[in-house]
Tab-separated table of C-alpha atoms in Angstrom:
chain	number	residue	atom	x	y	z
A	263	MET	CA	69.848	-4.505	96.023
A	264	ALA	CA	66.584	-5.243	94.329
A	265	ARG	CA	63.823	-4.281	96.652
A	266	ALA	CA	60.706	-6.176	95.821
A	267	LEU	CA	58.205	-8.162	97.814
A	268	ILE	CA	56.735	-11.165	96.063
A	269	ASN	CA	54.544	-13.922	97.353
A	270	VAL	CA	54.783	-17.161	95.479
A	271	PRO	CA	53.681	-20.182	97.506
A	272	GLN	CA	56.573	-22.565	98.090
A	273	LYS	CA	54.338	-25.496	97.310
A	274	ALA	CA	51.228	-25.892	95.183
A	275	LYS	CA	49.130	-28.675	93.703
A	276	ARG	CA	49.405	-29.263	89.970
A	277	GLY	CA	46.684	-27.310	88.189
A	278	GLU	CA	45.993	-25.043	91.138
A	279	ILE	CA	45.492	-21.363	90.331
A	280	ILE	CA	47.873	-19.348	92.478
A	281	GLU	CA	47.591	-15.643	93.181
A	282	ILE	CA	50.856	-13.727	93.008
A	283	LYS	CA	51.302	-10.308	94.581
A	284	THR	CA	54.272	-8.109	93.781
A	285	LEU	CA	55.379	-4.848	95.299
A	286	MET	CA	58.382	-3.066	93.797
A	287	SER	CA	60.262	-0.202	95.359
A	288	HIS	CA	60.185	2.645	92.829
A	289	PRO	CA	59.269	6.376	92.902
A	290	MET	CA	57.231	6.244	89.663
A	291	GLU	CA	58.120	9.884	89.022
A	292	THR	CA	55.500	10.911	86.507
A	293	GLY	CA	57.403	13.445	84.458
A	294	PHE	CA	54.491	15.829	84.944
A	295	ARG	CA	55.668	17.396	88.198
A	296	PRO	CA	57.597	20.645	88.212
A	297	GLY	CA	60.783	20.730	90.307
A	298	MET	CA	62.342	23.535	92.359
A	299	ASP	CA	63.646	25.268	89.262
A	300	GLY	CA	60.252	25.246	87.594
A	301	GLN	CA	61.362	22.596	85.104
A	302	LEU	CA	59.614	19.258	85.000
A	303	ILE	CA	61.287	16.506	87.034
A	304	PRO	CA	62.329	13.920	84.443
A	305	ARG	CA	60.091	10.905	84.131
A	306	ASP	CA	61.361	7.857	85.986
A	307	ILE	CA	58.853	5.040	85.868
A	308	ILE	CA	58.670	1.283	85.528
A	309	GLU	CA	57.252	0.745	82.056
A	310	LYS	CA	57.277	-2.986	81.744
A	311	PHE	CA	56.674	-5.845	84.127
A	312	VAL	CA	57.147	-9.455	83.028
A	313	CYS	CA	56.698	-12.762	84.811
A	314	THR	CA	58.097	-15.935	83.267
A	315	TYR	CA	57.463	-19.417	84.598
A	316	ASN	CA	60.175	-21.909	83.634
A	317	GLY	CA	61.115	-19.606	80.787
A	318	GLU	CA	57.674	-18.974	79.355
A	319	VAL	CA	55.973	-15.590	79.744
A	320	VAL	CA	52.777	-16.157	81.731
A	321	PHE	CA	51.925	-12.541	82.474
A	322	SER	CA	53.180	-9.069	81.594
A	323	ALA	CA	52.077	-5.491	81.999
A	324	GLN	CA	52.735	-2.076	80.558
A	325	LEU	CA	52.640	0.686	83.131
A	326	TYR	CA	52.052	4.412	82.732
A	327	PRO	CA	52.679	7.327	85.132
A	328	ALA	CA	49.223	6.849	86.647
A	329	ILE	CA	50.451	3.768	88.492
A	330	THR	CA	51.244	4.446	92.149
A	331	ALA	CA	54.747	4.897	93.566
A	332	ASN	CA	56.072	1.505	94.702
A	333	PRO	CA	53.902	-0.287	92.150
A	334	PHE	CA	51.710	-3.122	93.331
A	335	ILE	CA	50.649	-5.729	90.782
A	336	SER	CA	48.746	-8.875	91.518
A	337	PHE	CA	47.756	-11.604	89.033
A	338	THR	CA	47.179	-15.330	88.826
A	339	THR	CA	48.871	-18.260	87.157
A	340	ILE	CA	48.367	-22.027	87.046
A	341	ALA	CA	50.904	-24.104	88.966
A	342	THR	CA	52.105	-26.359	86.156
A	343	ASP	CA	55.528	-27.735	87.151
A	344	SER	CA	58.137	-27.274	89.824
A	345	GLY	CA	60.616	-24.638	88.837
A	346	THR	CA	61.385	-20.963	88.821
A	347	LEU	CA	59.375	-17.822	88.335
A	348	VAL	CA	61.346	-14.809	87.188
A	349	PHE	CA	59.959	-11.314	87.706
A	350	SER	CA	61.421	-8.321	85.952
A	351	TRP	CA	60.691	-4.624	86.117
A	352	THR	CA	62.137	-2.399	83.393
A	353	ASP	CA	62.207	1.389	83.674
A	354	ASN	CA	61.972	4.011	80.950
A	355	LYS	CA	65.787	4.198	80.767
A	356	GLY	CA	65.960	0.492	80.008
A	357	ASP	CA	67.322	-0.633	83.387
A	358	THR	CA	65.880	-3.918	84.562
A	359	GLN	CA	65.589	-5.302	88.077
A	360	VAL	CA	65.048	-9.001	88.411
A	361	GLN	CA	63.846	-11.211	91.222
A	362	THR	CA	63.208	-14.951	91.235
A	363	ALA	CA	61.106	-17.341	93.267
A	364	SER	CA	60.930	-21.091	93.193
A	365	ILE	CA	57.878	-23.267	93.468
A	366	GLN	CA	57.442	-26.941	94.140
A	367	VAL	CA	54.460	-28.486	92.370
A	368	GLU	CA	53.083	-31.832	93.491
B	171	MET	CA	47.072	23.008	129.424
B	172	ASN	CA	46.114	22.333	133.030
B	173	ARG	CA	42.828	20.956	131.856
B	174	LEU	CA	44.542	18.764	129.319
B	175	VAL	CA	47.087	17.402	131.734
B	176	ALA	CA	44.317	16.810	134.250
B	177	LEU	CA	42.273	14.964	131.646
B	178	TRP	CA	45.221	12.966	130.597
B	179	LEU	CA	46.095	12.075	134.166
B	180	VAL	CA	42.555	10.876	134.645
B	181	CYS	CA	42.901	8.650	131.584
B	182	ALA	CA	46.247	7.368	132.751
B	183	ALA	CA	44.867	6.668	136.197
B	184	LEU	CA	42.037	4.473	134.912
B	185	PRO	CA	42.655	0.781	135.396
B	186	ALA	CA	43.739	-0.961	132.212
B	187	ALA	CA	40.556	-2.993	132.087
B	188	ALA	CA	38.354	0.095	132.076
B	189	GLN	CA	37.118	1.308	128.744
B	190	ASP	CA	39.941	2.850	126.814
B	191	ALA	CA	38.760	5.620	124.533
B	192	ARG	CA	42.143	5.812	122.873
B	193	LYS	CA	42.267	4.708	119.257
B	194	SER	CA	45.119	4.358	116.847
B	195	GLY	CA	44.975	6.357	113.615
B	196	PHE	CA	44.283	2.965	112.039
B	197	ALA	CA	40.734	3.076	113.386
B	198	PHE	CA	40.024	6.307	111.513
B	199	MET	CA	41.008	4.965	108.094
B	200	GLY	CA	38.873	3.540	105.327
B	201	PRO	CA	38.827	-0.218	104.708
B	202	ASP	CA	41.114	0.014	101.638
B	203	THR	CA	43.860	1.780	103.554
B	204	GLN	CA	43.452	-0.593	106.501
B	205	ALA	CA	43.791	-3.580	104.184
B	206	MET	CA	46.939	-2.067	102.713
B	207	GLN	CA	48.475	-1.930	106.193
B	208	THR	CA	47.465	-5.342	107.465
B	209	ASP	CA	48.592	-7.365	104.454
B	210	ASP	CA	52.395	-7.461	104.626
B	211	LEU	CA	52.535	-8.291	100.940
B	212	ALA	CA	50.553	-5.211	100.060
B	213	ASN	CA	52.038	-2.807	102.607
B	214	PRO	CA	54.576	-0.586	100.822
B	215	GLY	CA	56.209	0.149	104.190
B	216	MET	CA	57.423	-3.447	104.189
B	217	LEU	CA	59.750	-2.557	101.291
B	218	PHE	CA	61.659	-0.334	103.712
B	219	VAL	CA	61.700	-3.025	106.386
B	220	LEU	CA	63.098	-5.409	103.798
B	221	GLU	CA	65.822	-2.934	102.918
B	222	GLY	CA	66.508	-2.353	106.620
B	223	ASP	CA	67.047	-6.076	107.020
B	224	ALA	CA	69.718	-6.002	104.310
B	225	LEU	CA	71.340	-2.883	105.789
B	226	TRP	CA	71.363	-4.489	109.248
B	227	LYS	CA	73.578	-7.257	107.946
B	228	ALA	CA	75.904	-5.213	105.717
B	229	PRO	CA	79.343	-4.267	107.075
B	230	VAL	CA	80.065	-0.532	106.582
B	231	GLY	CA	82.393	2.259	107.600
B	232	ALA	CA	85.868	2.280	109.077
B	233	SER	CA	84.971	-0.576	111.440
B	234	GLN	CA	83.652	-2.804	108.661
B	235	LYS	CA	81.123	-3.952	111.227
B	236	SER	CA	77.464	-4.472	110.548
B	237	CYS	CA	74.686	-3.717	113.017
B	238	ALA	CA	74.438	-7.479	113.367
B	239	SER	CA	78.120	-7.758	114.378
B	240	CYS	CA	77.243	-6.118	117.684
B	241	HIS	CA	73.499	-6.670	118.018
B	242	GLY	CA	73.093	-10.122	116.499
B	243	ASP	CA	69.659	-11.234	115.436
B	244	ALA	CA	67.360	-8.204	115.396
B	245	PRO	CA	64.077	-10.101	115.962
B	246	GLN	CA	65.514	-11.083	119.326
B	247	THR	CA	67.771	-8.229	120.364
B	248	MET	CA	65.633	-5.349	119.069
B	249	LYS	CA	62.307	-6.696	120.251
B	250	GLY	CA	60.623	-4.109	122.461
B	251	VAL	CA	63.249	-1.419	121.894
B	252	ALA	CA	61.021	0.871	119.805
B	253	ALA	CA	58.209	0.451	122.343
B	254	ARG	CA	60.475	2.024	124.961
B	255	TYR	CA	61.994	4.936	123.006
B	256	PRO	CA	62.840	7.823	123.286
B	257	ASP	CA	65.280	6.955	126.078
B	258	PHE	CA	68.006	8.737	127.998
B	259	ASP	CA	71.446	8.884	126.393
B	260	GLU	CA	74.290	8.652	128.876
B	261	ALA	CA	76.830	10.014	126.411
B	262	THR	CA	75.057	13.316	125.815
B	263	GLN	CA	73.084	13.329	129.067
B	264	ALA	CA	69.953	14.107	127.049
B	265	PRO	CA	66.916	12.288	125.697
B	266	ILE	CA	67.526	10.456	122.420
B	267	ASP	CA	65.007	9.080	119.937
B	268	LEU	CA	65.345	5.769	118.113
B	269	ALA	CA	66.552	7.394	114.894
B	270	GLY	CA	69.096	9.396	116.917
B	271	ARG	CA	70.388	6.195	118.507
B	272	ILE	CA	70.797	4.581	115.109
B	273	ILE	CA	72.627	7.647	113.752
B	274	GLN	CA	74.910	7.413	116.772
B	275	CYS	CA	75.670	3.719	116.215
B	276	ARG	CA	76.277	4.259	112.516
B	277	ALA	CA	78.605	7.203	113.007
B	278	GLU	CA	80.423	6.416	116.237
B	279	ARG	CA	80.352	2.639	116.438
B	280	GLN	CA	80.522	1.715	112.768
B	281	GLY	CA	82.644	4.665	111.706
B	282	ALA	CA	80.371	5.415	108.763
B	283	ALA	CA	78.896	8.687	107.541
B	284	PRO	CA	76.014	9.677	109.841
B	285	PRO	CA	72.755	8.983	107.984
B	286	GLN	CA	70.493	11.936	107.211
B	287	ARG	CA	67.236	12.439	109.098
B	288	GLU	CA	64.356	11.416	106.781
B	289	GLY	CA	66.904	9.892	104.398
B	290	HIS	CA	66.211	6.519	102.890
B	291	GLU	CA	68.921	4.662	104.819
B	292	LEU	CA	67.853	5.906	108.236
B	293	LEU	CA	64.172	5.292	107.549
B	294	ALA	CA	64.903	1.755	106.398
B	295	LEU	CA	67.000	0.972	109.485
B	296	THR	CA	64.560	2.644	111.881
B	297	SER	CA	61.540	0.887	110.419
B	298	TYR	CA	63.386	-2.439	110.552
B	299	VAL	CA	64.239	-1.944	114.232
B	300	ALA	CA	60.748	-0.653	115.094
B	301	HIS	CA	59.116	-3.498	113.165
B	302	GLN	CA	60.636	-5.908	115.711
B	303	SER	CA	58.235	-4.363	118.250
B	304	ARG	CA	55.132	-4.670	116.107
B	305	ASP	CA	52.123	-5.760	118.168
B	306	LEU	CA	53.955	-5.013	121.405
B	307	ALA	CA	52.468	-2.525	123.853
B	308	ILE	CA	54.128	0.858	124.092
B	309	ALA	CA	56.093	0.862	127.363
B	310	PRO	CA	57.957	4.164	127.744
B	311	ALA	CA	61.345	4.300	129.435
B	312	GLN	CA	60.980	4.973	133.137
B	313	ASP	CA	64.205	6.928	133.581
B	314	ALA	CA	63.465	9.859	135.898
B	315	ARG	CA	65.803	12.051	133.891
B	316	LEU	CA	63.228	12.029	131.067
B	317	ALA	CA	60.529	13.684	133.167
B	318	SER	CA	61.363	17.277	132.409
B	319	ALA	CA	61.488	16.689	128.652
B	320	ARG	CA	58.206	14.809	128.817
B	321	ALA	CA	56.610	17.739	130.628
B	322	GLN	CA	58.057	20.064	128.015
B	323	GLY	CA	56.405	17.905	125.340
B	324	ALA	CA	53.078	18.024	127.158
B	325	ALA	CA	53.330	21.799	127.330
B	326	LEU	CA	54.140	22.068	123.622
B	327	TYR	CA	51.200	19.868	122.785
B	328	SER	CA	48.739	22.203	124.455
B	329	THR	CA	50.363	25.512	123.543
B	330	ARG	CA	48.621	27.572	120.914
B	331	MET	CA	50.954	28.447	118.106
B	332	GLY	CA	51.202	29.716	114.574
B	333	GLN	CA	49.127	32.226	112.654
B	334	LEU	CA	45.973	30.201	113.259
B	335	ASN	CA	46.630	30.105	116.994
B	336	PHE	CA	45.806	26.413	117.333
B	337	SER	CA	47.237	23.854	119.723
B	338	CYS	CA	47.731	20.182	118.943
B	339	ALA	CA	45.312	19.374	121.751
B	340	GLN	CA	42.508	21.416	120.238
B	341	CYS	CA	42.392	19.110	117.262
B	342	HIS	CA	43.622	15.831	118.657
B	343	ASP	CA	41.860	15.861	122.053
B	344	ASP	CA	38.947	18.263	121.734
B	345	ASN	CA	38.015	17.507	118.128
B	346	ALA	CA	39.313	13.993	117.567
B	347	GLY	CA	36.752	11.983	115.657
B	348	GLY	CA	35.596	15.133	113.890
B	349	HIS	CA	36.726	16.200	110.453
B	350	LEU	CA	39.080	18.718	108.966
B	351	GLY	CA	37.840	19.134	105.434
B	352	ALA	CA	37.149	15.577	104.411
B	353	ALA	CA	39.882	14.080	106.606
B	354	PRO	CA	38.954	12.548	109.929
B	355	ILE	CA	40.940	13.989	112.845
B	356	PRO	CA	42.714	11.138	114.653
B	357	GLN	CA	43.977	11.220	118.240
B	358	ALA	CA	47.620	11.624	117.169
B	359	HIS	CA	48.929	8.426	118.676
B	360	PRO	CA	52.463	7.633	117.501
B	361	THR	CA	51.734	3.941	117.075
B	362	GLY	CA	52.855	3.347	113.516
B	363	TYR	CA	56.141	5.122	112.894
B	364	PRO	CA	58.031	5.228	110.683
B	365	LEU	CA	54.976	4.805	108.502
B	366	TYR	CA	54.005	4.914	104.864
B	367	ARG	CA	51.842	7.946	104.238
B	368	LEU	CA	50.013	7.854	100.922
B	369	GLU	CA	50.320	11.614	100.790
B	370	TRP	CA	54.120	11.303	100.942
B	371	GLN	CA	54.210	8.275	98.644
B	372	ALA	CA	57.005	7.183	100.935
B	373	LEU	CA	57.949	6.234	104.450
B	374	GLY	CA	58.369	9.042	106.980
B	375	SER	CA	58.995	9.636	110.659
B	376	LEU	CA	56.714	10.920	113.405
B	377	GLN	CA	58.699	14.113	113.339
B	378	ARG	CA	57.957	14.578	109.653
B	379	ARG	CA	54.301	14.150	110.549
B	380	PHE	CA	54.655	16.948	113.139
B	381	ARG	CA	55.907	19.176	110.379
B	382	ASN	CA	52.741	18.550	108.358
B	383	CYS	CA	50.471	19.490	111.247
B	384	LEU	CA	52.594	22.514	112.095
B	385	SER	CA	52.409	23.739	108.534
B	386	GLY	CA	48.635	23.263	108.665
B	387	MET	CA	48.673	25.469	111.780
B	388	ARG	CA	50.868	28.006	109.971
B	389	ALA	CA	53.421	27.514	112.742
B	390	GLU	CA	57.207	27.342	112.676
B	391	PRO	CA	58.491	23.852	111.919
B	392	ILE	CA	60.132	21.876	114.730
B	393	SER	CA	63.219	20.355	113.200
B	394	ALA	CA	63.625	16.602	113.322
B	395	GLY	CA	65.955	15.417	116.060
B	396	SER	CA	65.693	18.704	117.977
B	397	ALA	CA	65.036	18.760	121.726
B	398	ASP	CA	61.472	19.995	121.092
B	399	ALA	CA	60.733	17.218	118.605
B	400	ILE	CA	62.020	14.549	120.973
B	401	ALA	CA	60.092	16.117	123.876
B	402	LEU	CA	56.866	15.975	121.871
B	403	GLU	CA	57.591	12.380	120.915
B	404	LEU	CA	58.270	11.486	124.566
B	405	PHE	CA	54.936	12.983	125.568
B	406	LEU	CA	52.957	11.296	122.777
B	407	MET	CA	54.532	7.902	123.450
B	408	ASP	CA	53.701	8.243	127.141
B	409	ARG	CA	50.135	9.265	126.288
B	410	ALA	CA	49.925	6.074	124.174
B	411	THR	CA	51.270	3.768	126.890
B	412	GLY	CA	49.876	0.285	126.419
B	413	MET	CA	48.738	0.823	122.825
B	414	LYS	CA	50.202	-1.555	120.270
B	415	LEU	CA	52.934	-0.606	117.847
B	416	GLU	CA	52.067	-1.125	114.173
B	417	THR	CA	55.288	-0.281	112.334
B	418	PRO	CA	55.194	0.068	109.401
B	419	ALA	CA	51.679	1.526	109.483
B	420	VAL	CA	49.943	3.062	106.468
B	421	ARG	CA	48.112	6.391	106.725
B	422	PRO	CA	46.353	8.545	104.127
C	156	MET	CA	65.237	16.693	99.552
C	157	ASN	CA	62.254	17.214	101.756
C	158	THR	CA	60.553	19.522	99.352
C	159	THR	CA	57.263	18.121	98.329
C	160	ARG	CA	54.909	18.190	95.438
C	161	ARG	CA	52.896	21.060	96.827
C	162	GLN	CA	55.925	23.131	97.550
C	163	PHE	CA	57.077	22.346	94.047
C	164	SER	CA	53.896	23.509	92.474
C	165	LEU	CA	53.795	26.664	94.578
C	166	LEU	CA	57.328	27.580	93.643
C	167	ALA	CA	56.683	26.730	90.078
C	168	ALA	CA	53.583	28.853	90.070
C	169	GLY	CA	55.829	31.766	90.974
C	170	ALA	CA	58.294	30.904	88.261
C	171	SER	CA	56.558	29.947	85.058
C	172	PHE	CA	53.179	28.445	85.521
C	173	ALA	CA	52.197	28.207	81.895
C	174	LEU	CA	55.346	26.333	81.032
C	175	VAL	CA	54.910	23.613	83.589
C	176	THR	CA	51.184	23.043	83.579
C	177	PRO	CA	50.873	19.659	81.941
C	178	ALA	CA	48.188	18.823	79.471
C	179	ARG	CA	45.390	16.833	81.060
C	180	ALA	CA	43.671	13.799	79.753
C	181	THR	CA	40.102	14.549	78.787
C	182	PRO	CA	37.131	12.303	78.163
C	183	ASP	CA	38.025	12.773	74.478
C	184	SER	CA	41.646	11.770	74.803
C	185	MET	CA	40.507	8.778	76.841
C	186	LYS	CA	38.275	7.810	73.933
C	187	GLU	CA	41.263	8.026	71.617
C	188	SER	CA	43.356	5.820	73.876
C	189	ILE	CA	40.572	3.283	74.040
C	190	GLN	CA	40.252	3.392	70.246
C	191	ALA	CA	43.958	2.697	69.966
C	192	PHE	CA	43.562	-0.244	72.345
C	193	THR	CA	40.600	-1.787	70.537
C	194	GLY	CA	41.634	-0.829	67.045
C	195	GLY	CA	38.272	0.921	66.794
C	196	ARG	CA	36.254	-2.287	67.219
C	197	PRO	CA	32.983	-2.135	69.148
C	198	VAL	CA	33.034	-2.475	72.930
C	199	THR	CA	30.180	-4.121	74.832
C	200	ASP	CA	29.291	-3.409	78.436
C	201	GLY	CA	29.586	-6.376	80.767
C	202	ARG	CA	31.492	-9.518	81.754
C	203	ILE	CA	33.768	-7.431	83.986
C	204	LYS	CA	33.700	-7.087	87.733
C	205	PHE	CA	35.560	-3.835	88.358
C	206	GLU	CA	36.233	-3.072	91.978
C	207	ILE	CA	37.449	0.342	93.056
C	208	SER	CA	36.388	2.436	96.056
C	209	LEU	CA	33.746	5.040	95.430
C	210	LEU	CA	35.363	7.347	97.931
C	211	VAL	CA	39.118	7.377	98.415
C	212	GLU	CA	41.164	9.049	101.131
C	213	ASN	CA	44.147	9.910	99.019
C	214	GLY	CA	44.357	9.994	95.253
C	215	ASN	CA	48.018	8.982	95.399
C	216	SER	CA	47.154	5.348	95.876
C	217	VAL	CA	43.805	3.916	94.898
C	218	PRO	CA	43.521	0.125	95.020
C	219	LEU	CA	41.495	-1.537	92.274
C	220	SER	CA	40.847	-4.993	90.890
C	221	VAL	CA	39.400	-6.380	87.671
C	222	LEU	CA	37.897	-9.821	87.244
C	223	VAL	CA	36.693	-10.859	83.777
C	224	ASP	CA	34.252	-13.679	83.262
C	225	SER	CA	36.172	-16.068	80.973
C	226	PRO	CA	37.002	-19.794	80.957
C	227	MET	CA	40.646	-18.878	80.203
C	228	THR	CA	41.177	-21.818	77.837
C	229	LYS	CA	43.510	-21.832	74.839
C	230	ASP	CA	40.623	-21.048	72.508
C	231	ASN	CA	38.688	-18.700	74.713
C	232	HIS	CA	40.561	-16.386	77.029
C	233	VAL	CA	41.219	-12.794	77.904
C	234	THR	CA	44.318	-11.523	76.116
C	235	ARG	CA	44.539	-8.009	77.549
C	236	ILE	CA	42.983	-5.812	80.196
C	237	GLY	CA	43.387	-2.058	79.731
C	238	LEU	CA	42.714	0.665	82.286
C	239	PHE	CA	41.924	4.240	81.253
C	240	ASN	CA	41.135	7.511	83.012
C	241	GLU	CA	39.692	10.872	82.039
C	242	LYS	CA	41.560	13.428	84.106
C	243	ASN	CA	45.131	12.438	84.889
C	244	PRO	CA	47.758	13.968	82.599
C	245	MET	CA	47.643	10.794	80.465
C	246	PRO	CA	44.603	8.677	79.671
C	247	ASP	CA	46.469	5.344	79.876
C	248	VAL	CA	46.886	3.745	83.292
C	249	ALA	CA	48.099	0.224	82.524
C	250	ILE	CA	47.718	-2.677	80.120
C	251	PHE	CA	47.923	-6.235	81.430
C	252	ASN	CA	48.725	-9.114	79.091
C	253	LEU	CA	47.163	-12.390	80.131
C	254	THR	CA	47.568	-15.939	78.813
C	255	PRO	CA	45.663	-19.219	79.146
C	256	ARG	CA	48.215	-19.997	81.836
C	257	SER	CA	46.734	-17.196	83.944
C	258	GLY	CA	43.974	-19.603	84.953
C	259	ARG	CA	41.744	-16.715	85.906
C	260	ALA	CA	41.347	-13.307	84.280
C	261	GLN	CA	42.038	-11.334	87.399
C	262	ILE	CA	44.392	-8.483	88.187
C	263	ALA	CA	44.817	-5.943	90.960
C	264	THR	CA	46.928	-2.801	91.159
C	265	ARG	CA	46.960	0.718	92.626
C	266	MET	CA	46.609	3.915	90.675
C	267	ARG	CA	46.882	7.654	91.080
C	268	LEU	CA	43.816	9.790	90.631
C	269	ASN	CA	44.253	13.514	90.154
C	270	ASP	CA	40.633	14.249	90.699
C	271	THR	CA	37.158	12.854	91.024
C	272	GLN	CA	36.479	11.055	87.740
C	273	PHE	CA	35.444	7.921	85.842
C	274	ILE	CA	37.809	4.999	85.297
C	275	THR	CA	37.241	2.510	82.492
C	276	ALA	CA	38.429	-1.090	82.323
C	277	ILE	CA	38.386	-2.891	78.959
C	278	ALA	CA	38.972	-6.586	78.371
C	279	GLU	CA	40.178	-7.898	75.016
C	280	MET	CA	39.106	-11.492	74.309
C	281	SER	CA	41.027	-14.011	72.217
C	282	ASP	CA	38.262	-13.858	69.575
C	283	GLY	CA	38.847	-10.127	69.108
C	284	THR	CA	35.782	-8.911	70.991
C	285	TYR	CA	35.919	-6.232	73.706
C	286	PHE	CA	34.035	-5.752	76.961
C	287	SER	CA	34.073	-2.853	79.369
C	288	ALA	CA	33.105	-1.606	82.805
C	289	ARG	CA	33.227	1.890	84.226
C	290	SER	CA	33.364	3.241	87.738
C	291	GLY	CA	33.253	6.724	89.235
C	292	VAL	CA	35.606	7.613	92.060
C	293	ILE	CA	35.383	10.575	94.407
C	294	VAL	CA	38.783	11.723	95.648
C	295	THR	CA	38.970	13.541	98.972
C	296	MET	CA	42.067	15.360	100.180
C	297	PRO	CA	44.067	14.525	103.265
C	298	ALA	CA	44.527	17.331	105.778
C	299	CYS	CA	47.772	18.805	107.052
C	300	VAL	CA	50.019	18.115	104.118
C	301	GLU	CA	53.461	19.547	103.571
C	302	GLU	CA	53.123	22.938	102.002
């Protein structure tokens, strides 16, 4: 169960700049914290965030341990055509979680 | 304690229209943290509500029933429930908190493993149920059988404890609005639970919050789900009668 | 399960403090990270509106936003925005890759701050120039944490 909150307007005017907010459920364990046994808790972070719009990358980000648990990322994109936005979050083990949203452009 | 109860009775006796000096912890936060709570798309607590929504609909356990199989559409059937809890449980003839009720349903009615207190699953379900009462006024259960536990909670609240010999009331009644270090001291109203505490980097219950204050007082922890914890919750909810629920709130 | 960061560090302090104390970013290592980002090219102050609270209640989650003055056309746009800090264990915070399809050079996120310090935002333009803005943040501690 991917747990992410995304706001993409269902409808937008062609050429309109839309603001997209994303919130992903993730501990963002830094790898710098010692655990019970005195050893560092292994790093477990989202390293890469990508947003494609009808297949083309419109925005991406590289994240480091300094980003908050349950990472929040907001950015803008131009509403060009009706279609699908795909959001993906990839962690440092290579696992990717994906969520999609559709938009109708008039 | 007498003074506190007297004070509190005075407050409770005031007509609703009179000035209410009670303030949610929300009012003591900075604008950034307030904005994080009020925007559902920026509130990390909403991730747990979202997960609770999925859990509500998923069949589990020996019964292969979901919460929805018995309770239907949560926005309708669970509306106002969290504003009333803790309530009296006929089965055990004792007060029960909302999380306790959900554990009971999961274990006994769904035939699934009982979820852990403060575990992810229980927090998600509890925040989902409590979220259905957001913006509703706290309206504690009126069952007379809750009175003794509520009085026990009131007593706990004003009892000095721990190595520092503090009571909850000393900070949250006598010094509310002041500061402890850099942190403002709120009035300890249980309006937002389960809530996302930035310090925890996660969602947590009111009873987890008690543990933080108790450790600050160098006092013995009160374990979650215990009679004392539920008594304290009963008292605080009663003290907050009429205040609006905010679940999932955000706190520093 | 319920053990927290502070408990962790206390226990660890008992066990083997030297082993687990992570290296910290320093103003110098931040400079290095910025050099890596810009390829050593000069950075000019300006063109960036960097919003972050001066005083934050909890360093675990500090909201910030960056808005760069740019027409965001094919020929003239912001390609990357980098965020850097001086005192967390690592100087890098995040790098955002923008495109002309962004429409506006604007991002927002939330970061962790170990301590009171300066944060730097750098924008890379499509013509290979760099602009920066800097902001100091004072981190206060919440009370009554889990110890």
